[in-house]
């Protein structure tokens, strides 16, 4: 297998950076101006992570493409890292938002769209009761709180190198078998080991041992890890996870925010999972902020038995703008007309095509990488072995190489996520978009192993 020389990588990176800067004078000027008022020149700290010397400023996005202010066209495989999995500004969502925005945006009162969305979510995911939030982070936080309240237990359990948003309890990793605050965890309120147990994905024995003492309120899990590359569950993993959580009196929260890529009912419906809670955020409103969490009759009864009307607005589950009329109108249109079975029938074969293109190039150039797909999401990883857990996937990461791949792609009109090497398909993505990526990916490998 050809090894990739670091020296070569540095010099390629430098020339890609020069190309990026020289071809984007308008973005550069805007960035310099933005730095005067925005910390690091960006409206959100992680936007500093883009591989270019500055982020390209967007002029306009539509479907699976966008243009930057310098006039470059990009095929968007990042898709707002799933927030725009519907394609940018899908027509049906835009029409519903246009109509609702003129009729009241947020009222602290329900609109008819709310129960339409609840009914559709029940149809898709099989859970009878639903609540709304503005972000998947909040939907996870609220589910955790409710699980703690119902079970009267203090701890939660997550899988190593998971990501569930900015939920304090989840920013924890395993290092040499011991749990500690995740690298980069900013100002944790307490050592997360106090609140959280963490085990490797697919490690049933460790899971059983962690649940056995009976102090874990809930397991919060993506059905497949998607935030450290893609790590698929072993056959039988979900059955064991469900059996053990039942046996130990622990509630199971399945976070479908990314794994909705598996189909209209997410991984839960595709694989017949039976969680106690289900969380979905990001694309549910076609890019308009909105998220939801659903739960079983048993959980609903548990909540009702402990409900305190007088204090229900200040108990830690809330959000003034949550469940607002605008985000519910956007969710209704998105679920009814955009993220449909027909859309998935279009998107999943595109992800298969993307994966095949990447796998063929990996084989041709003999680099020790692999590619994994889940529904309409796919990702390559810098290891010849398919990882079985977050630890293995994280060990395969190579920040420098990742940045080169991202910058090389961006310079040739392809946008991947700024975090790892993920590509997502939207209803507006086409075979031509995929083939453009395959061509650029091959060119990058050619340059690296030359
Ligand atoms: C699986 C999963 N859950 C929750 C979140 C949090 O989403 P948000 O940042 O929109 O709150 C993310 C974000 O990447 C995620 O990947």
Short mmCIF file of C-alpha atoms and ligand atoms in Angstrom, two decimals:
data_model
loop_
_atom_site.label_atom_id
_atom_site.label_comp_id
_atom_site.label_asym_id
_atom_site.label_seq_id
_atom_site.Cartn_x
_atom_site.Cartn_y
_atom_site.Cartn_z
CA UNK A 1 0.00 0.00 0.00
CA UNK A 2 1.42 3.44 -0.83
CA UNK A 3 2.02 5.56 2.24
CA UNK A 4 1.11 9.21 2.17
CA UNK A 5 4.13 11.38 2.88
CA UNK A 6 3.53 14.16 5.43
CA UNK A 7 5.93 16.38 3.57
CA UNK A 8 3.95 15.97 0.39
CA UNK A 9 0.72 16.54 2.30
CA UNK A 10 2.04 19.83 3.74
CA UNK A 11 3.17 21.10 0.39
CA UNK A 12 -0.12 20.11 -1.30
CA UNK A 13 -2.02 21.80 1.50
CA UNK A 14 -0.06 25.00 1.00
CA UNK A 15 -0.76 25.16 -2.71
CA UNK A 16 -4.47 24.37 -2.13
CA UNK A 17 -4.62 27.13 0.46
CA UNK A 18 -3.08 29.63 -1.98
CA UNK A 19 -5.56 28.59 -4.65
CA UNK A 20 -8.44 28.95 -2.20
CA UNK A 21 -7.39 32.44 -1.11
CA UNK A 22 -6.57 33.80 -4.55
CA UNK A 23 -9.87 32.61 -6.04
CA UNK A 24 -12.03 34.13 -3.29
CA UNK A 25 -11.18 37.84 -2.90
CA UNK A 26 -14.75 38.82 -1.95
CA UNK A 27 -15.09 36.18 0.78
CA UNK A 28 -11.68 37.23 2.08
CA UNK A 29 -12.73 40.89 2.28
CA UNK A 30 -16.00 39.98 4.03
CA UNK A 31 -14.13 37.78 6.49
CA UNK A 32 -11.72 40.58 7.33
CA UNK A 33 -14.65 42.86 8.02
CA UNK A 34 -16.48 40.18 10.05
CA UNK A 35 -13.43 39.72 12.28
CA UNK A 36 -13.98 43.19 13.67
CA UNK A 37 -17.24 42.22 15.37
CA UNK A 38 -17.52 38.43 15.35
CA UNK A 39 -15.23 36.30 17.46
CA UNK A 40 -12.86 34.62 15.00
CA UNK A 41 -14.78 36.27 12.14
CA UNK A 42 -17.62 33.72 12.29
CA UNK A 43 -21.16 33.74 13.73
CA UNK A 44 -20.67 30.32 15.39
CA UNK A 45 -17.37 29.02 16.73
CA UNK A 46 -17.34 25.79 14.69
CA UNK A 47 -17.56 27.73 11.41
CA UNK A 48 -13.87 28.46 11.99
CA UNK A 49 -13.25 24.77 11.32
CA UNK A 50 -13.70 24.95 7.55
CA UNK A 51 -10.47 23.92 5.87
CA UNK A 52 -9.94 27.16 3.91
CA UNK A 53 -8.13 30.18 5.38
CA UNK A 54 -11.64 31.61 5.88
CA UNK A 55 -15.10 30.23 5.17
CA UNK A 56 -16.58 30.99 1.74
CA UNK A 57 -19.46 33.42 2.24
CA UNK A 58 -22.67 32.12 0.66
CA UNK A 59 -24.59 34.22 -1.84
CA UNK A 60 -27.41 31.82 -2.52
CA UNK A 61 -28.32 28.17 -2.00
CA UNK A 62 -30.95 26.13 -3.81
CA UNK A 63 -31.51 22.37 -3.80
CA UNK A 64 -28.17 20.57 -3.65
CA UNK A 65 -26.08 23.52 -4.82
CA UNK A 66 -24.97 26.92 -3.62
CA UNK A 67 -22.97 29.86 -4.95
CA UNK A 68 -20.47 31.85 -2.94
CA UNK A 69 -20.04 35.61 -3.20
CA UNK A 70 -17.11 35.10 -5.60
CA UNK A 71 -19.40 33.28 -8.04
CA UNK A 72 -18.15 29.72 -7.43
CA UNK A 73 -20.75 26.99 -7.70
CA UNK A 74 -20.60 24.13 -5.20
CA UNK A 75 -22.23 20.71 -5.04
CA UNK A 76 -23.33 20.60 -1.42
CA UNK A 77 -22.78 17.19 0.18
CA UNK A 78 -22.61 18.78 3.65
CA UNK A 79 -26.18 20.07 3.45
CA UNK A 80 -25.94 22.13 6.60
CA UNK A 81 -24.67 18.89 8.15
CA UNK A 82 -28.15 17.38 7.86
CA UNK A 83 -30.17 20.52 8.66
CA UNK A 84 -30.62 20.88 4.88
CA UNK A 85 -30.93 17.19 4.04
CA UNK A 86 -34.17 18.23 2.34
CA UNK A 87 -32.11 20.26 -0.15
CA UNK A 88 -31.86 24.00 0.41
CA UNK A 89 -35.15 25.86 0.55
CA UNK A 90 -37.42 23.04 -0.64
CA UNK A 91 -40.42 24.52 -2.47
CA UNK A 92 -43.13 22.97 -0.28
CA UNK A 93 -41.50 24.13 2.97
CA UNK A 94 -40.88 27.60 1.56
CA UNK A 95 -44.54 27.90 0.52
CA UNK A 96 -45.77 26.84 3.97
CA UNK A 97 -43.35 29.16 5.73
CA UNK A 98 -44.35 32.07 3.47
CA UNK A 99 -47.97 31.53 4.35
CA UNK A 100 -47.42 31.09 8.08
CA UNK A 101 -44.94 33.90 8.51
CA UNK A 102 -47.64 36.37 7.48
CA UNK A 103 -50.15 34.86 9.93
CA UNK A 104 -48.21 34.78 13.19
CA UNK A 105 -44.83 33.29 14.00
CA UNK A 106 -44.89 32.46 17.68
CA UNK A 107 -47.82 32.65 20.09
CA UNK A 108 -47.36 30.39 23.12
CA UNK A 109 -50.54 28.71 21.86
CA UNK A 110 -50.95 25.62 19.70
CA UNK A 111 -51.75 25.68 15.99
CA UNK A 112 -53.53 22.92 14.09
CA UNK A 113 -50.27 21.91 12.45
CA UNK A 114 -49.02 20.64 15.83
CA UNK A 115 -51.28 17.58 16.01
CA UNK A 116 -51.00 16.92 12.28
CA UNK A 117 -47.26 16.61 12.84
CA UNK A 118 -47.82 14.48 15.97
CA UNK A 119 -50.05 12.11 14.02
CA UNK A 120 -47.54 11.84 11.19
CA UNK A 121 -44.70 11.17 13.63
CA UNK A 122 -46.74 8.42 15.26
CA UNK A 123 -47.37 6.90 11.82
CA UNK A 124 -43.68 7.00 10.95
CA UNK A 125 -42.04 5.99 14.21
CA UNK A 126 -44.77 4.13 16.09
CA UNK A 127 -44.60 6.19 19.30
CA UNK A 128 -47.92 7.67 20.48
CA UNK A 129 -46.90 10.97 22.17
CA UNK A 130 -44.80 13.90 20.93
CA UNK A 131 -43.39 17.19 22.16
CA UNK A 132 -41.42 19.87 20.34
CA UNK A 133 -38.21 21.79 20.85
CA UNK A 134 -36.07 24.00 18.65
CA UNK A 135 -32.93 21.87 18.51
CA UNK A 136 -32.05 18.21 18.77
CA UNK A 137 -29.80 19.17 21.66
CA UNK A 138 -32.83 20.41 23.60
CA UNK A 139 -34.94 17.40 22.61
CA UNK A 140 -32.18 15.16 24.00
CA UNK A 141 -31.83 17.24 27.16
CA UNK A 142 -35.56 17.14 27.83
CA UNK A 143 -35.75 13.39 27.24
CA UNK A 144 -32.87 12.84 29.67
CA UNK A 145 -34.52 14.99 32.34
CA UNK A 146 -37.81 13.16 31.97
CA UNK A 147 -36.06 9.79 32.11
CA UNK A 148 -34.32 10.84 35.33
CA UNK A 149 -37.54 12.05 36.84
CA UNK A 150 -39.49 8.92 35.95
CA UNK A 151 -36.86 6.43 37.08
CA UNK A 152 -35.54 8.44 40.04
CA UNK A 153 -32.03 7.46 38.94
CA UNK A 154 -29.11 9.89 38.65
CA UNK A 155 -26.99 8.67 35.74
CA UNK A 156 -27.18 8.28 32.00
CA UNK A 157 -25.16 6.07 29.66
CA UNK A 158 -23.74 6.99 26.24
CA UNK A 159 -21.41 5.33 23.75
CA UNK A 160 -17.80 6.36 23.29
CA UNK A 161 -17.31 9.20 20.76
CA UNK A 162 -21.02 9.77 20.42
CA UNK A 163 -22.32 13.23 19.66
CA UNK A 164 -25.82 14.30 20.68
CA UNK A 165 -25.38 18.08 20.56
CA UNK A 166 -24.20 20.33 23.37
CA UNK A 167 -25.73 18.18 26.11
CA UNK A 168 -23.42 18.45 29.16
CA UNK A 169 -23.83 14.83 30.20
CA UNK A 170 -22.74 13.49 26.80
CA UNK A 171 -19.40 15.31 26.39
CA UNK A 172 -17.45 12.40 27.77
CA UNK A 173 -15.09 9.80 26.28
CA UNK A 174 -13.20 6.70 27.32
CA UNK A 175 -9.45 6.78 27.55
CA UNK A 176 -7.66 3.54 28.45
CA UNK A 177 -10.91 2.23 29.85
CA UNK A 178 -11.55 5.29 32.06
CA UNK A 179 -14.15 7.96 31.42
CA UNK A 180 -13.14 11.62 31.25
CA UNK A 181 -14.37 14.93 29.87
CA UNK A 182 -14.24 14.86 26.09
CA UNK A 183 -11.26 16.66 24.55
CA UNK A 184 -12.29 20.26 23.96
CA UNK A 185 -15.19 20.10 26.48
CA UNK A 186 -15.63 23.79 27.34
CA UNK A 187 -16.24 24.52 31.01
CA UNK A 188 -17.99 21.31 32.06
CA UNK A 189 -20.32 22.03 35.03
CA UNK A 190 -19.06 18.92 36.81
CA UNK A 191 -16.74 16.08 35.86
CA UNK A 192 -19.06 14.25 33.41
CA UNK A 193 -18.11 10.94 35.06
CA UNK A 194 -20.38 12.06 37.90
CA UNK A 195 -23.42 12.11 35.62
CA UNK A 196 -22.54 9.64 32.91
CA UNK A 197 -21.27 6.16 32.18
CA UNK A 198 -19.63 5.57 28.82
CA UNK A 199 -18.95 2.28 27.08
CA UNK A 200 -17.91 1.32 23.57
CA UNK A 201 -20.60 0.82 20.94
CA UNK A 202 -21.21 -2.88 20.19
CA UNK A 203 -19.73 -3.91 23.58
CA UNK A 204 -22.64 -5.78 25.16
CA UNK A 205 -20.60 -7.10 28.11
CA UNK A 206 -19.51 -3.58 29.11
CA UNK A 207 -23.05 -2.31 28.67
CA UNK A 208 -24.43 -5.03 30.93
CA UNK A 209 -21.84 -4.31 33.58
CA UNK A 210 -22.61 -0.58 33.50
CA UNK A 211 -26.38 -1.06 33.74
CA UNK A 212 -26.27 -3.77 36.40
CA UNK A 213 -26.04 -1.50 39.50
CA UNK A 214 -29.46 -0.01 38.58
CA UNK A 215 -28.41 3.65 38.77
CA UNK A 216 -28.77 4.46 35.05
CA UNK A 217 -31.94 6.34 34.12
CA UNK A 218 -31.46 6.09 30.37
CA UNK A 219 -29.19 5.05 27.56
CA UNK A 220 -28.95 7.78 24.93
CA UNK A 221 -27.86 6.26 21.64
CA UNK A 222 -27.72 6.85 17.94
CA UNK A 223 -28.75 3.53 16.37
CA UNK A 224 -25.51 3.71 14.37
CA UNK A 225 -22.77 6.14 15.34
CA UNK A 226 -22.57 8.89 12.71
CA UNK A 227 -20.41 11.51 14.34
CA UNK A 228 -17.06 9.73 14.30
CA UNK A 229 -17.39 8.34 10.83
CA UNK A 230 -20.19 5.80 10.52
CA UNK A 231 -20.10 2.81 12.89
CA UNK A 232 -22.83 0.28 12.20
CA UNK A 233 -24.29 -1.94 14.92
CA UNK A 234 -23.29 -5.59 14.99
CA UNK A 235 -26.08 -8.04 14.16
CA UNK A 236 -28.09 -8.52 17.37
CA UNK A 237 -26.68 -5.39 19.08
CA UNK A 238 -29.99 -3.57 19.20
CA UNK A 239 -31.84 -6.60 20.47
CA UNK A 240 -29.35 -6.96 23.32
CA UNK A 241 -29.46 -3.22 24.05
CA UNK A 242 -33.24 -3.35 24.34
CA UNK A 243 -33.26 -6.54 26.42
CA UNK A 244 -30.63 -5.23 28.84
CA UNK A 245 -32.27 -1.83 29.27
CA UNK A 246 -35.60 -3.55 29.97
CA UNK A 247 -34.00 -5.98 32.40
CA UNK A 248 -32.22 -3.18 34.31
CA UNK A 249 -35.17 -0.75 34.36
CA UNK A 250 -33.30 1.75 32.18
CA UNK A 251 -35.13 3.80 29.55
CA UNK A 252 -33.84 3.84 25.98
CA UNK A 253 -33.61 7.11 24.02
CA UNK A 254 -32.86 6.65 20.33
CA UNK A 255 -31.52 9.80 18.69
CA UNK A 256 -32.51 9.66 15.00
CA UNK A 257 -31.28 13.14 14.15
CA UNK A 258 -28.73 11.78 11.64
CA UNK A 259 -29.98 8.22 11.16
CA UNK A 260 -33.19 9.53 9.63
CA UNK A 261 -31.01 8.97 6.55
CA UNK A 262 -32.06 5.29 6.79
CA UNK A 263 -35.61 6.05 5.59
CA UNK A 264 -38.78 8.05 6.35
CA UNK A 265 -39.10 6.28 9.73
CA UNK A 266 -35.38 6.40 10.44
CA UNK A 267 -33.39 3.41 11.58
CA UNK A 268 -36.11 2.70 14.15
CA UNK A 269 -38.69 1.77 11.52
CA UNK A 270 -36.19 0.23 9.11
CA UNK A 271 -34.95 -2.17 11.79
CA UNK A 272 -38.03 -2.44 14.04
CA UNK A 273 -36.51 -0.86 17.13
CA UNK A 274 -38.74 -0.16 20.11
CA UNK A 275 -37.27 2.78 22.07
CA UNK A 276 -38.92 4.50 25.04
CA UNK A 277 -38.04 7.92 23.58
CA UNK A 278 -37.13 8.96 20.05
CA UNK A 279 -35.43 12.25 19.17
CA UNK A 280 -35.35 13.96 15.78
CA UNK A 281 -34.06 17.43 14.99
CA UNK A 282 -32.18 19.17 12.19
CA UNK A 283 -33.97 18.37 8.86
CA UNK A 284 -37.48 17.94 10.29
CA UNK A 285 -38.40 21.54 9.41
CA UNK A 286 -36.48 21.66 6.11
CA UNK A 287 -33.87 23.89 7.77
CA UNK A 288 -36.30 25.97 9.84
CA UNK A 289 -35.33 25.43 13.50
CA UNK A 290 -37.40 22.66 15.03
CA UNK A 291 -37.00 19.32 16.76
CA UNK A 292 -39.19 16.72 18.38
CA UNK A 293 -39.12 13.96 20.96
CA UNK A 294 -41.65 11.18 21.15
CA UNK A 295 -42.33 8.56 23.81
CA UNK A 296 -44.39 5.55 24.79
CA UNK A 297 -47.69 5.44 26.68
CA UNK A 298 -45.76 4.19 29.73
CA UNK A 299 -43.44 7.20 29.64
CA UNK A 300 -46.41 9.53 29.10
CA UNK A 301 -48.08 8.02 32.17
CA UNK A 302 -44.85 8.43 34.13
CA UNK A 303 -44.67 12.10 33.16
CA UNK A 304 -48.36 12.71 33.94
CA UNK A 305 -48.06 11.10 37.37
CA UNK A 306 -45.34 13.59 38.31
CA UNK A 307 -46.66 16.66 36.53
CA UNK A 308 -46.87 19.81 38.54
CA UNK A 309 -49.03 22.37 36.74
CA UNK A 310 -47.89 25.32 38.80
CA UNK A 311 -44.20 24.77 38.06
CA UNK A 312 -44.35 23.08 34.65
CA UNK A 313 -42.86 26.09 32.85
CA UNK A 314 -39.77 26.36 35.03
CA UNK A 315 -38.83 22.74 35.65
CA UNK A 316 -36.04 22.50 33.11
CA UNK A 317 -38.12 21.34 30.15
CA UNK A 318 -39.12 24.37 28.12
CA UNK A 319 -38.21 27.03 25.60
CA UNK A 320 -40.35 30.08 24.90
CA UNK A 321 -40.15 29.65 21.15
CA UNK A 322 -40.50 25.85 21.17
CA UNK A 323 -43.54 24.48 19.35
CA UNK A 324 -44.02 27.81 17.57
CA UNK A 325 -46.43 28.08 14.65
CA UNK A 326 -43.73 28.74 12.07
CA UNK A 327 -41.58 25.72 12.87
CA UNK A 328 -44.66 23.46 13.01
CA UNK A 329 -45.85 24.70 9.61
CA UNK A 330 -42.36 23.98 8.26
CA UNK A 331 -42.35 20.49 9.83
CA UNK A 332 -45.76 19.67 8.42
CA UNK A 333 -44.80 20.64 4.88
CA UNK A 334 -41.42 18.91 5.13
CA UNK A 335 -42.88 15.65 6.41
CA UNK A 336 -45.84 15.70 4.03
CA UNK A 337 -44.09 16.77 0.84
CA UNK A 338 -40.30 16.68 1.11
CA UNK A 339 -38.83 13.87 3.25
CA UNK A 340 -41.14 11.28 1.70
CA UNK A 341 -40.62 7.65 0.71
CA UNK A 342 -40.26 8.84 -2.90
CA UNK A 343 -37.45 11.16 -1.84
CA UNK A 344 -35.62 8.32 -0.06
CA UNK A 345 -36.08 6.11 -3.13
CA UNK A 346 -34.13 8.77 -5.01
CA UNK A 347 -31.53 9.56 -2.32
CA UNK A 348 -30.43 6.08 -1.23
CA UNK A 349 -29.29 4.88 -4.69
CA UNK A 350 -27.30 8.12 -4.99
CA UNK A 351 -25.49 7.32 -1.76
CA UNK A 352 -24.81 3.84 -3.14
CA UNK A 353 -23.33 5.44 -6.26
CA UNK A 354 -21.20 7.79 -4.14
CA UNK A 355 -19.94 4.86 -2.04
CA UNK A 356 -19.11 2.80 -5.11
CA UNK A 357 -17.19 5.70 -6.68
CA UNK A 358 -15.17 6.21 -3.49
CA UNK A 359 -14.55 2.47 -2.95
CA UNK A 360 -13.37 2.04 -6.54
CA UNK A 361 -10.91 4.93 -6.21
CA UNK A 362 -9.63 3.61 -2.85
CA UNK A 363 -8.98 0.24 -4.51
CA UNK A 364 -7.38 1.78 -7.59
CA UNK A 365 -4.90 3.90 -5.63
CA UNK A 366 -4.42 1.28 -2.91
CA UNK A 367 -4.77 3.68 0.04
CA UNK A 368 -5.63 2.04 3.39
CA UNK A 369 -9.06 3.67 3.68
CA UNK A 370 -12.61 2.36 3.73
CA UNK A 371 -16.10 3.70 3.09
CA UNK A 372 -19.37 3.00 4.92
CA UNK A 373 -22.93 3.90 4.04
CA UNK A 374 -26.16 4.13 5.97
CA UNK A 375 -29.20 4.96 3.83
CA UNK A 376 -28.52 8.26 2.07
CA UNK A 377 -25.43 9.11 4.16
CA UNK A 378 -21.94 7.81 3.49
CA UNK A 379 -18.47 8.48 4.78
CA UNK A 380 -14.86 7.45 4.16
CA UNK A 381 -12.42 6.81 6.95
CA UNK A 382 -8.61 6.67 6.96
CA UNK A 383 -8.32 3.04 7.98
CA UNK A 384 -8.47 -0.16 5.98
CA UNK A 385 -10.62 -1.77 8.69
CA UNK A 386 -14.26 -0.96 9.19
CA UNK A 387 -14.47 0.27 12.81
CA UNK A 388 -16.66 -1.61 15.28
CA UNK A 389 -16.81 1.15 17.84
CA UNK A 390 -16.17 4.84 18.43
CA UNK A 391 -12.67 4.27 19.84
CA UNK A 392 -11.53 2.44 16.70
CA UNK A 393 -13.16 5.03 14.45
CA UNK A 394 -11.59 7.90 16.35
CA UNK A 395 -8.14 6.28 16.18
CA UNK A 396 -8.48 6.28 12.38
CA UNK A 397 -8.99 10.04 12.21
CA UNK A 398 -6.30 12.23 10.73
CA UNK A 399 -7.09 15.91 11.09
CA UNK A 400 -4.40 17.06 8.65
CA UNK A 401 -5.39 14.63 5.92
CA UNK A 402 -9.05 15.37 6.50
CA UNK A 403 -8.46 19.10 6.02
CA UNK A 404 -6.57 18.47 2.82
CA UNK A 405 -9.39 16.33 1.41
CA UNK A 406 -11.95 18.96 2.34
CA UNK A 407 -9.97 21.87 0.90
CA UNK A 408 -9.09 20.02 -2.29
CA UNK A 409 -12.79 19.25 -2.76
CA UNK A 410 -13.90 22.79 -1.93
CA UNK A 411 -11.44 24.22 -4.47
CA UNK A 412 -13.12 22.05 -7.09
CA UNK A 413 -16.70 22.85 -6.20
CA UNK A 414 -17.59 20.13 -3.69
CA UNK A 415 -18.57 20.76 -0.08
CA UNK A 416 -18.15 17.96 2.49
CA UNK A 417 -18.91 18.43 6.20
CA UNK A 418 -16.20 20.32 8.07
CA UNK A 419 -16.21 17.43 10.57
CA UNK A 420 -14.91 14.06 9.33
CA UNK A 421 -15.65 12.95 5.73
CA UNK A 422 -19.40 12.71 5.47
CA UNK A 423 -21.54 13.09 2.37
CA UNK A 424 -25.30 13.35 2.45
CA UNK A 425 -27.79 13.16 -0.39
CA UNK A 426 -30.87 15.35 -0.74
CA UNK A 427 -33.94 14.98 -2.97
CA UNK A 428 -32.29 17.55 -5.26
CA UNK A 429 -28.95 15.71 -5.55
CA UNK A 430 -28.28 14.20 -8.98
CA UNK A 431 -26.04 11.50 -10.47
CA UNK A 432 -23.98 14.28 -12.08
CA UNK A 433 -23.29 15.73 -8.63
CA UNK A 434 -22.09 12.34 -7.40
CA UNK A 435 -19.91 11.75 -10.44
CA UNK A 436 -18.34 15.16 -9.96
CA UNK A 437 -17.39 14.13 -6.43
CA UNK A 438 -15.97 10.81 -7.64
CA UNK A 439 -13.80 12.62 -10.19
CA UNK A 440 -12.48 15.09 -7.60
CA UNK A 441 -11.90 12.32 -5.05
CA UNK A 442 -9.80 10.39 -7.58
CA UNK A 443 -7.80 13.52 -8.39
CA UNK A 444 -7.10 14.04 -4.68
CA UNK A 445 -5.85 10.47 -4.31
CA UNK A 446 -3.77 10.83 -7.45
CA UNK A 447 -2.15 13.94 -5.99
CA UNK A 448 -1.53 12.28 -2.61
CA UNK A 449 0.04 9.03 -3.76
CA UNK A 450 1.83 10.37 -6.82
C1 LIG B 1 -27.06 12.60 16.47
C2 LIG B 1 -27.16 14.05 16.84
N1 LIG B 1 -28.03 14.43 17.78
C3 LIG B 1 -28.16 15.71 18.14
C4 LIG B 1 -27.41 16.69 17.55
C5 LIG B 1 -27.58 18.11 17.96
O1 LIG B 1 -28.21 18.85 16.98
P1 LIG B 1 -28.34 20.43 17.18
O2 LIG B 1 -26.91 20.95 17.10
O3 LIG B 1 -29.16 20.87 16.03
O4 LIG B 1 -28.94 20.68 18.48
C6 LIG B 1 -26.48 16.35 16.58
C7 LIG B 1 -25.64 17.37 15.95
O5 LIG B 1 -24.75 17.12 15.18
C8 LIG B 1 -26.35 15.00 16.21
O6 LIG B 1 -25.49 14.60 15.28
#
